[in-house]
GROMACS .gro file of C-alpha atoms in nm:
model
  447
    1MET     CA    1   0.380   0.378   6.002
    2LYS     CA    2   0.267   0.056   5.936
    3LYS     CA    3  -0.118   0.228   5.867
    4ILE     CA    4   0.029   0.499   5.689
    5LEU     CA    5   0.201   0.170   5.419
    6ALA     CA    6  -0.062  -0.045   5.446
    7ILE     CA    7  -0.307   0.246   5.313
    8PHE     CA    8  -0.030   0.347   5.088
    9ALA     CA    9  -0.073   0.044   4.978
   10ALA     CA   10  -0.454  -0.063   4.969
   11PHE     CA   11  -0.473   0.307   4.722
   12ALA     CA   12  -0.169   0.161   4.464
   13ILE     CA   13  -0.377  -0.139   4.465
   14PHE     CA   14  -0.679   0.034   4.364
   15LEU     CA   15  -0.529   0.257   4.133
   16SER     CA   16  -0.456  -0.024   3.921
   17SER     CA   17  -0.801  -0.166   3.941
   18ALA     CA   18  -0.957   0.112   3.862
   19ALA     CA   19  -0.657   0.090   3.578
   20THR     CA   20  -0.804  -0.138   3.386
   21VAL     CA   21  -1.144  -0.117   3.442
   22ASN     CA   22  -1.179   0.074   3.079
   23ALA     CA   23  -0.967  -0.227   2.902
   24ALA     CA   24  -1.007  -0.505   2.760
   25GLU     CA   25  -0.733  -0.810   2.939
   26GLY     CA   26  -0.723  -1.017   2.608
   27LYS     CA   27  -0.679  -1.327   2.525
   28TYR     CA   28  -0.305  -1.381   2.381
   29LYS     CA   29  -0.071  -1.325   2.570
   30GLY     CA   30   0.338  -1.372   2.611
   31ARG     CA   31   0.427  -1.284   2.240
   32THR     CA   32   0.624  -0.965   2.215
   33ASP     CA   33   0.663  -1.019   1.844
   34PHE     CA   34   0.336  -0.987   1.756
   35LEU     CA   35   0.106  -0.748   1.664
   36TRP     CA   36  -0.224  -0.754   1.601
   37GLY     CA   37  -0.358  -0.463   1.293
   38VAL     CA   38  -0.618  -0.299   1.126
   39THR     CA   39  -0.621  -0.206   0.817
   40SER     CA   40  -0.776   0.132   0.576
   41HIS     CA   41  -0.774   0.328   0.271
   42ASP     CA   42  -0.689   0.663   0.277
   43ARG     CA   43  -0.895   1.013   0.188
   44SER     CA   44  -0.921   0.907  -0.182
   45TYR     CA   45  -1.242   0.669  -0.011
   46GLU     CA   46  -1.559   0.850   0.106
   47SER     CA   47  -1.561   0.663   0.414
   48TYR     CA   48  -1.115   0.798   0.500
   49SER     CA   49  -1.254   1.140   0.376
   50ALA     CA   50  -1.244   1.299   0.726
   51ASP     CA   51  -1.001   1.367   0.955
   52PRO     CA   52  -0.757   1.100   0.952
   53GLU     CA   53  -0.731   1.072   1.343
   54ILE     CA   54  -1.108   0.955   1.400
   55TYR     CA   55  -1.027   0.572   1.184
   56ILE     CA   56  -0.649   0.613   1.388
   57LYS     CA   57  -0.819   0.676   1.711
   58ALA     CA   58  -1.039   0.390   1.695
   59THR     CA   59  -0.811   0.178   1.502
   60ALA     CA   60  -0.552   0.200   1.808
   61GLU     CA   61  -0.856   0.174   2.050
   62THR     CA   62  -0.953  -0.215   1.920
   63GLY     CA   63  -0.656  -0.308   2.053
   64ALA     CA   64  -0.387  -0.325   1.792
   65LYS     CA   65  -0.037  -0.197   1.781
   66LEU     CA   66   0.010  -0.213   1.325
   67PHE     CA   67  -0.210   0.025   1.116
   68ARG     CA   68  -0.235  -0.050   0.743
   69ILE     CA   69  -0.307   0.211   0.495
   70GLY     CA   70  -0.338   0.142   0.117
   71PHE     CA   71  -0.187   0.494  -0.004
   72ASN     CA   72  -0.405   0.622  -0.340
   73THR     CA   73  -0.352   0.977  -0.272
   74PRO     CA   74  -0.127   1.176  -0.491
   75LEU     CA   75   0.150   1.260  -0.305
   76ASP     CA   76   0.216   1.582  -0.415
   77ILE     CA   77   0.345   1.858  -0.139
   78GLU     CA   78  -0.028   1.840  -0.008
   79GLY     CA   79  -0.027   1.460  -0.076
   80LEU     CA   80   0.313   1.387   0.152
   81GLU     CA   81   0.207   1.622   0.398
   82TYR     CA   82  -0.146   1.403   0.509
   83LEU     CA   83   0.091   1.066   0.527
   84ASP     CA   84   0.334   1.327   0.772
   85LYS     CA   85  -0.003   1.333   0.913
   86ILE     CA   86  -0.087   0.963   0.911
   87VAL     CA   87   0.261   0.842   1.035
   88LYS     CA   88   0.264   1.107   1.343
   89LEU     CA   89  -0.067   0.983   1.459
   90CYS     CA   90   0.008   0.675   1.447
   91ASN     CA   91   0.296   0.708   1.630
   92GLU     CA   92   0.087   0.909   1.910
   93TYR     CA   93  -0.140   0.666   1.937
   94GLY     CA   94   0.141   0.342   2.003
   95MET     CA   95   0.092   0.184   1.661
   96LYS     CA   96   0.374   0.088   1.428
   97ILE     CA   97   0.285   0.100   1.047
   98LEU     CA   98   0.287  -0.055   0.717
   99VAL     CA   99   0.202   0.103   0.369
  100LEU     CA  100   0.071  -0.029   0.138
  101LEU     CA  101   0.227   0.150  -0.238
  102ARG     CA  102   0.159   0.039  -0.589
  103PHE     CA  103   0.397   0.056  -0.878
  104VAL     CA  104   0.436   0.371  -1.076
  105THR     CA  105   0.483   0.192  -1.414
  106TYR     CA  106   0.432  -0.173  -1.577
  107GLU     CA  107   0.700  -0.114  -1.845
  108THR     CA  108   0.990  -0.264  -1.794
  109GLU     CA  109   1.145   0.011  -2.005
  110ASP     CA  110   1.087   0.264  -1.682
  111VAL     CA  111   1.126   0.054  -1.394
  112TYR     CA  112   1.399   0.285  -1.323
  113MET     CA  113   1.051   0.503  -1.232
  114ASN     CA  114   0.941   0.263  -0.965
  115THR     CA  115   1.313   0.309  -0.773
  116ASN     CA  116   1.308   0.690  -0.793
  117TYR     CA  117   0.949   0.699  -0.658
  118PHE     CA  118   0.976   0.443  -0.379
  119GLU     CA  119   1.310   0.591  -0.271
  120MET     CA  120   1.196   0.937  -0.253
  121VAL     CA  121   0.911   0.795   0.037
  122ALA     CA  122   1.135   0.615   0.225
  123SER     CA  123   1.360   0.811   0.187
  124ARG     CA  124   1.163   1.080   0.385
  125TYR     CA  125   1.003   0.840   0.662
  126ASN     CA  126   1.347   0.659   0.710
  127GLY     CA  127   1.319   0.769   1.057
  128LYS     CA  128   1.606   1.068   1.051
  129SER     CA  129   1.449   1.349   0.811
  130GLY     CA  130   1.213   1.441   1.084
  131HIS     CA  131   0.882   1.338   0.919
  132GLY     CA  132   0.915   0.990   1.114
  133PHE     CA  133   0.940   0.648   1.024
  134ILE     CA  134   0.748   0.378   0.819
  135ASP     CA  135   0.772   0.075   0.964
  136TYR     CA  136   0.701  -0.174   0.628
  137PHE     CA  137   0.619  -0.057   0.323
  138GLU     CA  138   0.447  -0.343   0.119
  139VAL     CA  139   0.538  -0.333  -0.296
  140GLY     CA  140   0.219  -0.396  -0.507
  141ALA     CA  141  -0.108  -0.519  -0.381
  142GLU     CA  142  -0.203  -0.838  -0.523
  143GLU     CA  143   0.006  -0.877  -0.836
  144ASP     CA  144  -0.060  -1.231  -0.855
  145VAL     CA  145  -0.382  -1.165  -0.999
  146ARG     CA  146  -0.221  -1.009  -1.321
  147MET     CA  147   0.013  -1.264  -1.303
  148LEU     CA  148  -0.244  -1.555  -1.354
  149ASP     CA  149  -0.245  -1.730  -1.706
  150ASN     CA  150  -0.534  -1.507  -1.827
  151ARG     CA  151  -0.676  -1.789  -2.070
  152TRP     CA  152  -0.868  -1.911  -1.759
  153PRO     CA  153  -1.152  -1.855  -1.746
  154ASN     CA  154  -1.348  -1.596  -1.399
  155GLY     CA  155  -1.454  -1.767  -1.142
  156GLY     CA  156  -1.246  -2.114  -1.222
  157GLY     CA  157  -0.928  -2.151  -1.335
  158PRO     CA  158  -0.630  -2.208  -1.145
  159SER     CA  159  -0.547  -2.230  -0.795
  160GLY     CA  160  -0.229  -2.086  -0.826
  161ASP     CA  161  -0.030  -2.307  -0.626
  162SER     CA  162   0.198  -2.456  -0.971
  163LEU     CA  163   0.372  -2.231  -1.204
  164ASP     CA  164   0.229  -2.378  -1.544
  165HIS     CA  165  -0.080  -2.171  -1.388
  166TYR     CA  166   0.087  -1.888  -1.541
  167TYR     CA  167   0.281  -1.752  -1.827
  168GLU     CA  168   0.672  -1.745  -1.729
  169ALA     CA  169   0.712  -1.431  -1.941
  170ASP     CA  170   0.521  -1.224  -1.699
  171ILE     CA  171   0.705  -1.368  -1.372
  172VAL     CA  172   1.023  -1.249  -1.488
  173LYS     CA  173   0.833  -0.971  -1.566
  174TRP     CA  174   0.629  -0.871  -1.240
  175GLN     CA  175   1.029  -0.957  -1.029
  176GLN     CA  176   1.168  -0.710  -1.218
  177LEU     CA  177   0.881  -0.444  -1.154
  178TYR     CA  178   0.961  -0.597  -0.757
  179ALA     CA  179   1.358  -0.517  -0.800
  180SER     CA  180   1.301  -0.228  -0.905
  181CYS     CA  181   1.041  -0.117  -0.579
  182ILE     CA  182   1.298  -0.317  -0.305
  183LYS     CA  183   1.567  -0.096  -0.449
  184GLY     CA  184   1.445   0.211  -0.408
  185ILE     CA  185   1.330   0.150  -0.013
  186ARG     CA  186   1.697  -0.061   0.042
  187ALA     CA  187   1.837   0.258  -0.037
  188ALA     CA  188   1.645   0.492   0.194
  189GLY     CA  189   1.663   0.368   0.497
  190LYS     CA  190   1.576   0.029   0.694
  191SER     CA  191   1.205   0.011   0.638
  192LYS     CA  192   1.098  -0.395   0.587
  193ILE     CA  193   0.943  -0.480   0.274
  194VAL     CA  194   0.647  -0.701   0.247
  195ILE     CA  195   0.508  -0.847  -0.060
  196ASP     CA  196   0.165  -0.986  -0.058
  197PHE     CA  197  -0.010  -1.245  -0.251
  198SER     CA  198  -0.390  -1.342  -0.263
  199HIS     CA  199  -0.584  -1.704  -0.232
  200LEU     CA  200  -0.247  -1.999  -0.311
  201HIS     CA  201  -0.087  -1.784  -0.551
  202TYR     CA  202   0.231  -1.866  -0.395
  203ALA     CA  203   0.373  -1.965  -0.692
  204PRO     CA  204   0.508  -1.664  -0.852
  205LEU     CA  205   0.686  -1.480  -0.510
  206LEU     CA  206   0.877  -1.863  -0.503
  207TYR     CA  207   1.005  -1.882  -0.842
  208MET     CA  208   1.121  -1.499  -0.781
  209TYR     CA  209   1.264  -1.607  -0.419
  210GLU     CA  210   1.467  -1.819  -0.585
  211HIS     CA  211   1.599  -1.610  -0.850
  212GLY     CA  212   1.705  -1.388  -0.599
  213LEU     CA  213   1.449  -1.053  -0.520
  214ASP     CA  214   1.458  -0.993  -0.155
  215PHE     CA  215   1.210  -0.899   0.015
  216ASP     CA  216   1.164  -0.963   0.413
  217ILE     CA  217   0.824  -1.055   0.496
  218ILE     CA  218   0.534  -1.264   0.277
  219GLY     CA  219   0.184  -1.034   0.318
  220LEU     CA  220  -0.095  -1.368   0.289
  221ASP     CA  221  -0.425  -1.204   0.235
  222TRP     CA  222  -0.704  -1.544   0.281
  223TYR     CA  223  -1.048  -1.475   0.421
  224THR     CA  224  -1.261  -1.684   0.625
  225ASN     CA  225  -1.452  -1.853   0.231
  226MET     CA  226  -1.089  -1.940   0.158
  227GLY     CA  227  -1.140  -2.244   0.428
  228PRO     CA  228  -0.862  -2.272   0.687
  229LEU     CA  229  -0.561  -2.079   0.760
  230ASN     CA  230  -0.290  -2.319   0.755
  231THR     CA  231  -0.466  -2.446   0.372
  232VAL     CA  232  -0.176  -2.202   0.279
  233LEU     CA  233   0.050  -2.120   0.584
  234ASP     CA  234   0.156  -2.481   0.612
  235PRO     CA  235   0.318  -2.498   0.207
  236VAL     CA  236   0.412  -2.065   0.285
  237LEU     CA  237   0.638  -2.233   0.618
  238ILE     CA  238   0.796  -2.495   0.406
  239LYS     CA  239   0.822  -2.335   0.079
  240PHE     CA  240   0.962  -1.999   0.267
  241PRO     CA  241   1.195  -1.854   0.495
  242HIS     CA  242   1.045  -1.577   0.545
  243ASP     CA  243   0.810  -1.401   0.884
  244ILE     CA  244   0.468  -1.381   0.747
  245ILE     CA  245   0.193  -1.157   0.770
  246ILE     CA  246  -0.203  -1.190   0.756
  247THR     CA  247  -0.264  -0.847   0.560
  248GLU     CA  248  -0.569  -0.930   0.494
  249THR     CA  249  -0.878  -1.099   0.679
  250ASN     CA  250  -1.198  -1.086   0.741
  251LEU     CA  251  -1.527  -1.278   0.747
  252TRP     CA  252  -1.616  -1.290   0.385
  253THR     CA  253  -1.935  -1.061   0.402
  254THR     CA  254  -2.245  -0.992   0.130
  255ALA     CA  255  -2.526  -0.726   0.133
  256GLU     CA  256  -2.767  -1.028   0.373
  257THR     CA  257  -2.469  -1.119   0.604
  258ASP     CA  258  -2.540  -1.060   1.005
  259GLN     CA  259  -2.314  -0.920   1.066
  260ASN     CA  260  -2.471  -0.889   1.491
  261ASN     CA  261  -2.414  -1.241   1.496
  262LEU     CA  262  -2.058  -1.303   1.667
  263SER     CA  263  -2.096  -1.646   1.621
  264GLU     CA  264  -2.055  -1.586   1.185
  265TYR     CA  265  -1.704  -1.500   1.326
  266ASN     CA  266  -1.638  -1.779   1.441
  267ARG     CA  267  -1.348  -1.934   1.138
  268LEU     CA  268  -1.163  -1.567   1.190
  269TYR     CA  269  -1.146  -1.719   1.567
  270GLU     CA  270  -0.971  -1.969   1.444
  271PHE     CA  271  -0.728  -1.748   1.226
  272MET     CA  272  -0.633  -1.578   1.518
  273ASP     CA  273  -0.558  -1.869   1.725
  274LEU     CA  274  -0.380  -2.028   1.453
  275ALA     CA  275  -0.180  -1.712   1.340
  276TYR     CA  276  -0.063  -1.650   1.703
  277ALA     CA  277   0.046  -1.964   1.802
  278ILE     CA  278   0.264  -1.947   1.472
  279SER     CA  279   0.653  -1.836   1.556
  280ARG     CA  280   0.723  -1.727   1.184
  281VAL     CA  281   0.317  -1.546   1.155
  282LYS     CA  282   0.441  -1.176   1.321
  283ALA     CA  283   0.124  -0.953   1.265
  284LEU     CA  284  -0.278  -1.039   1.185
  285LEU     CA  285  -0.493  -0.730   1.051
  286VAL     CA  286  -0.795  -0.696   0.992
  287TYR     CA  287  -0.955  -0.538   0.649
  288GLU     CA  288  -1.099  -0.297   0.792
  289LEU     CA  289  -1.212  -0.033   0.971
  290MET     CA  290  -1.485   0.111   0.753
  291ASP     CA  291  -1.740   0.009   0.563
  292GLU     CA  292  -1.761   0.121   0.268
  293PRO     CA  293  -2.072   0.274   0.150
  294ALA     CA  294  -2.018   0.441  -0.137
  295PHE     CA  295  -2.070   0.069  -0.311
  296GLU     CA  296  -2.367  -0.053  -0.143
  297ASN     CA  297  -2.548  -0.023  -0.511
  298TRP     CA  298  -2.289  -0.137  -0.756
  299GLU     CA  299  -2.456  -0.447  -0.932
  300ASN     CA  300  -2.105  -0.580  -0.979
  301THR     CA  301  -2.088  -0.857  -0.622
  302PHE     CA  302  -1.692  -0.808  -0.611
  303VAL     CA  303  -1.691  -0.433  -0.530
  304THR     CA  304  -2.046  -0.443  -0.359
  305GLN     CA  305  -1.891  -0.680  -0.073
  306GLU     CA  306  -1.606  -0.425  -0.011
  307ALA     CA  307  -1.907  -0.244   0.104
  308HIS     CA  308  -1.968  -0.431   0.477
  309PHE     CA  309  -1.634  -0.573   0.609
  310GLY     CA  310  -1.552  -0.242   0.814
  311LEU     CA  311  -1.556  -0.299   1.186
  312CYS     CA  312  -1.779   0.021   1.180
  313GLU     CA  313  -2.099   0.158   1.067
  314THR     CA  314  -1.983   0.430   0.853
  315ASN     CA  315  -2.120   0.731   0.716
  316ARG     CA  316  -2.019   0.836   0.329
  317ASN     CA  317  -1.866   1.208   0.508
  318GLY     CA  318  -1.612   0.926   0.695
  319THR     CA  319  -1.734   0.983   1.031
  320ILE     CA  320  -1.822   0.668   1.263
  321LYS     CA  321  -2.156   0.601   1.208
  322SER     CA  322  -2.149   0.343   1.520
  323PHE     CA  323  -1.933  -0.020   1.607
  324LYS     CA  324  -2.027  -0.300   1.508
  325PRO     CA  325  -2.039  -0.640   1.840
  326ILE     CA  326  -1.740  -0.742   1.598
  327TYR     CA  327  -1.546  -0.443   1.698
  328TYR     CA  328  -1.542  -0.484   2.055
  329LYS     CA  329  -1.504  -0.842   2.034
  330ILE     CA  330  -1.182  -0.804   1.838
  331GLN     CA  331  -1.143  -0.556   2.146
  332GLU     CA  332  -1.216  -0.790   2.442
  333LEU     CA  333  -0.998  -1.040   2.199
  334TRP     CA  334  -0.672  -0.788   2.238
  335GLY     CA  335  -0.735  -0.623   2.510
  336GLY     CA  336  -0.817  -0.307   2.377
  337GLY     CA  337  -0.982  -0.037   2.550
  338PRO     CA  338  -0.942   0.398   2.568
  339VAL     CA  339  -0.587   0.535   2.484
  340VAL     CA  340  -0.410   0.825   2.538
  341LYS     CA  341  -0.268   1.021   2.242
  342GLN     CA  342   0.150   1.057   2.339
  343GLU     CA  343   0.221   1.380   2.163
  344ILE     CA  344   0.566   1.342   1.961
  345ALA     CA  345   0.805   1.623   1.814
  346TYR     CA  346   1.054   1.475   1.593
  347GLU     CA  347   1.397   1.592   1.557
  348LYS     CA  348   1.503   1.807   1.246
  349PRO     CA  349   1.718   1.574   1.051
  350LYS     CA  350   2.133   1.674   1.140
  351GLN     CA  351   2.282   1.862   0.817
  352ASP     CA  352   2.470   1.453   0.782
  353ASP     CA  353   2.155   1.253   0.740
  354SER     CA  354   1.993   1.522   0.537
  355ASP     CA  355   2.124   1.399   0.272
  356ASN     CA  356   1.950   1.070   0.263
  357GLU     CA  357   1.658   1.291   0.219
  358THR     CA  358   1.541   1.354  -0.149
  359SER     CA  359   1.626   1.756  -0.183
  360SER     CA  360   1.342   1.816  -0.400
  361ILE     CA  361   0.994   1.696  -0.356
  362PRO     CA  362   0.809   1.676  -0.670
  363ASN     CA  363   0.527   1.887  -0.811
  364LYS     CA  364   0.275   1.624  -0.844
  365ILE     CA  365   0.329   1.275  -0.796
  366GLU     CA  366  -0.011   1.083  -0.902
  367SER     CA  367  -0.033   0.765  -0.736
  368PRO     CA  368  -0.028   0.447  -0.916
  369SER     CA  369  -0.350   0.287  -0.926
  370SER     CA  370  -0.450  -0.083  -1.031
  371GLY     CA  371  -0.704  -0.304  -1.086
  372ASN     CA  372  -0.743  -0.628  -0.881
  373SER     CA  373  -0.727  -0.594  -0.549
  374SER     CA  374  -0.975  -0.543  -0.215
  375TYR     CA  375  -0.735  -0.295  -0.125
  376GLU     CA  376  -0.791  -0.093  -0.463
  377GLN     CA  377  -1.028   0.193  -0.523
  378ILE     CA  378  -1.217   0.043  -0.724
  379THR     CA  379  -1.418   0.282  -1.030
  380GLU     CA  380  -1.654   0.140  -1.340
  381SER     CA  381  -1.369   0.187  -1.566
  382ASN     CA  382  -1.083  -0.033  -1.460
  383ILE     CA  383  -1.351  -0.292  -1.322
  384SER     CA  384  -1.345  -0.539  -1.610
  385ASP     CA  385  -1.003  -0.557  -1.642
  386ILE     CA  386  -0.921  -0.778  -1.335
  387GLY     CA  387  -0.690  -1.043  -1.424
  388ASN     CA  388  -0.616  -0.939  -1.763
  389VAL     CA  389  -0.242  -0.899  -1.822
  390GLN     CA  390  -0.242  -0.763  -2.113
  391ASP     CA  391  -0.497  -0.460  -1.949
  392VAL     CA  392  -0.262  -0.299  -1.729
  393PRO     CA  393  -0.244   0.062  -1.818
  394LYS     CA  394   0.113   0.202  -1.845
  395LYS     CA  395   0.116   0.439  -1.578
  396ASN     CA  396   0.259   0.780  -1.668
  397ILE     CA  397   0.409   0.909  -1.395
  398GLU     CA  398   0.689   1.176  -1.417
  399LEU     CA  399   0.894   1.292  -1.082
  400LYS     CA  400   1.080   1.560  -1.118
  401GLN     CA  401   1.360   1.453  -1.032
  402ILE     CA  402   1.350   1.189  -1.249
  403VAL     CA  403   1.231   1.515  -1.498
  404GLU     CA  404   1.551   1.681  -1.388
  405THR     CA  405   1.782   1.426  -1.465
  406THR     CA  406   1.688   1.334  -1.807
  407THR     CA  407   1.651   1.722  -1.907
  408LYS     CA  408   2.055   1.698  -1.795
  409LYS     CA  409   2.121   1.451  -2.008
  410VAL     CA  410   1.921   1.562  -2.276
  411PHE     CA  411   1.949   1.929  -2.335
  412PRO     CA  412   2.298   1.969  -2.492
  413TRP     CA  413   2.284   1.742  -2.781
  414LEU     CA  414   1.926   1.930  -2.764
  415TRP     CA  415   2.074   2.289  -2.791
  416PHE     CA  416   2.285   2.141  -3.070
  417ILE     CA  417   2.027   1.965  -3.270
  418VAL     CA  418   1.825   2.305  -3.255
  419GLY     CA  419   2.098   2.538  -3.262
  420SER     CA  420   2.222   2.331  -3.559
  421ALA     CA  421   1.868   2.284  -3.781
  422VAL     CA  422   1.841   2.737  -3.742
  423ILE     CA  423   2.177   2.776  -3.884
  424TRP     CA  424   2.123   2.538  -4.111
  425ALA     CA  425   1.717   2.706  -4.195
  426LEU     CA  426   1.915   3.087  -4.271
  427GLY     CA  427   2.214   2.935  -4.423
  428ILE     CA  428   1.918   2.814  -4.711
  429ALA     CA  429   1.709   3.104  -4.685
  430PHE     CA  430   1.971   3.356  -4.732
  431LEU     CA  431   2.144   3.120  -5.003
  432PHE     CA  432   1.787   3.060  -5.179
  433GLY     CA  433   1.721   3.506  -5.117
  434PHE     CA  434   2.012   3.657  -5.178
  435VAL     CA  435   2.269   3.432  -5.399
  436ILE     CA  436   2.042   3.210  -5.652
  437LYS     CA  437   1.739   3.460  -5.603
  438PRO     CA  438   1.471   3.191  -5.814
  439GLN     CA  439   1.208   3.342  -6.061
  440PHE     CA  440   0.921   3.361  -5.757
  441ILE     CA  441   1.130   3.537  -5.536
  442LYS     CA  442   1.270   3.772  -5.754
  443LYS     CA  443   0.895   3.892  -5.826
  444LEU     CA  444   0.846   3.940  -5.518
  445LEU     CA  445   1.130   4.238  -5.473
  446LYS     CA  446   1.030   4.370  -5.750
  447LYS     CA  447   0.662   4.402  -5.585
   0.00000   0.00000   0.00000
């Protein structure tokens, strides 16, 4: 009996050791409240235009437990079904999801559109509607850049850590915009709300927080060319009580950077160590998974840098050409390796829960687009608008839900006005034609 037990014990030890051969042990241990993550784009980018399972699986195999996606795809039925697939794949590969959505409108008189838009999306992914759960919504993308005083020249100007570097009217306006989106998310479920900023541009967010803006997490976009990570962490930890996610970080690459030289990433490794050591920092996400070869030959350096941030070399059809050395280094540090997909099926919503979900899906919702985030799909037309508050286009996006609500309010008056106008027109025609009979009408009648 003892021999049999010894054989079983030896076999169990062999299996446990064999199971770890294909997975890195990982450097970071002890924190159950910390998530490593990788950012991506949606299918509107060439590098992500293939089956999303390709890049979601590649992300999971880094050891990431948080997947961040900037969503630009129009949220019509097809777009929502695509987002359904993203959310489900993240769950099947054991990752939480952070979805970045932008404002629908920048016009304060139309902020109800922001509310309806965010409530529609958050309702669909509140964990009760049969489409899964989105853990985090990031509202807007580096809006701090838009708020900077645009009298400062490009490439210079303020650090952004003082209110003197902004127009106060813009900060008040952006607080209304943020609040309108947050209102929709809060009404729909329990997803956490992230507001990000880049560089040291924390002054507007501090003002908004002190004036009642209700959000959960601060997102920091901080790259290795900006200096040590504690440059921004130290003041944010002192001035805010919120938890923090490093929403974007990486080596600030150029076309000439030798990304095969892992020593170039030493500052990124320092960022990881520091973030993991601070209890209020809850996640760090590397920007981004895939290279962007579509941006390779652009003249604007802001865009060409987007071509090289990826952990993977990528074909323009959205497939992975090769994994860079930094991919495998991160996999080693995070304890990644091959992952097994766990099939899941969401339960259909109960009748009582379905009230929270938007009953009518819009025929088409054009996803908003801004022009100054490294997380933005960049076009020739919006490159010139970077940092210019006055050039922010009005986002004329009409939700079916909004149109229906507005129409119900307008139609009774509209019918009254149109009906009255028709009656008056017929009355005047009758008066002129059969009672007054001007000369020109008498001549027409004689003919």
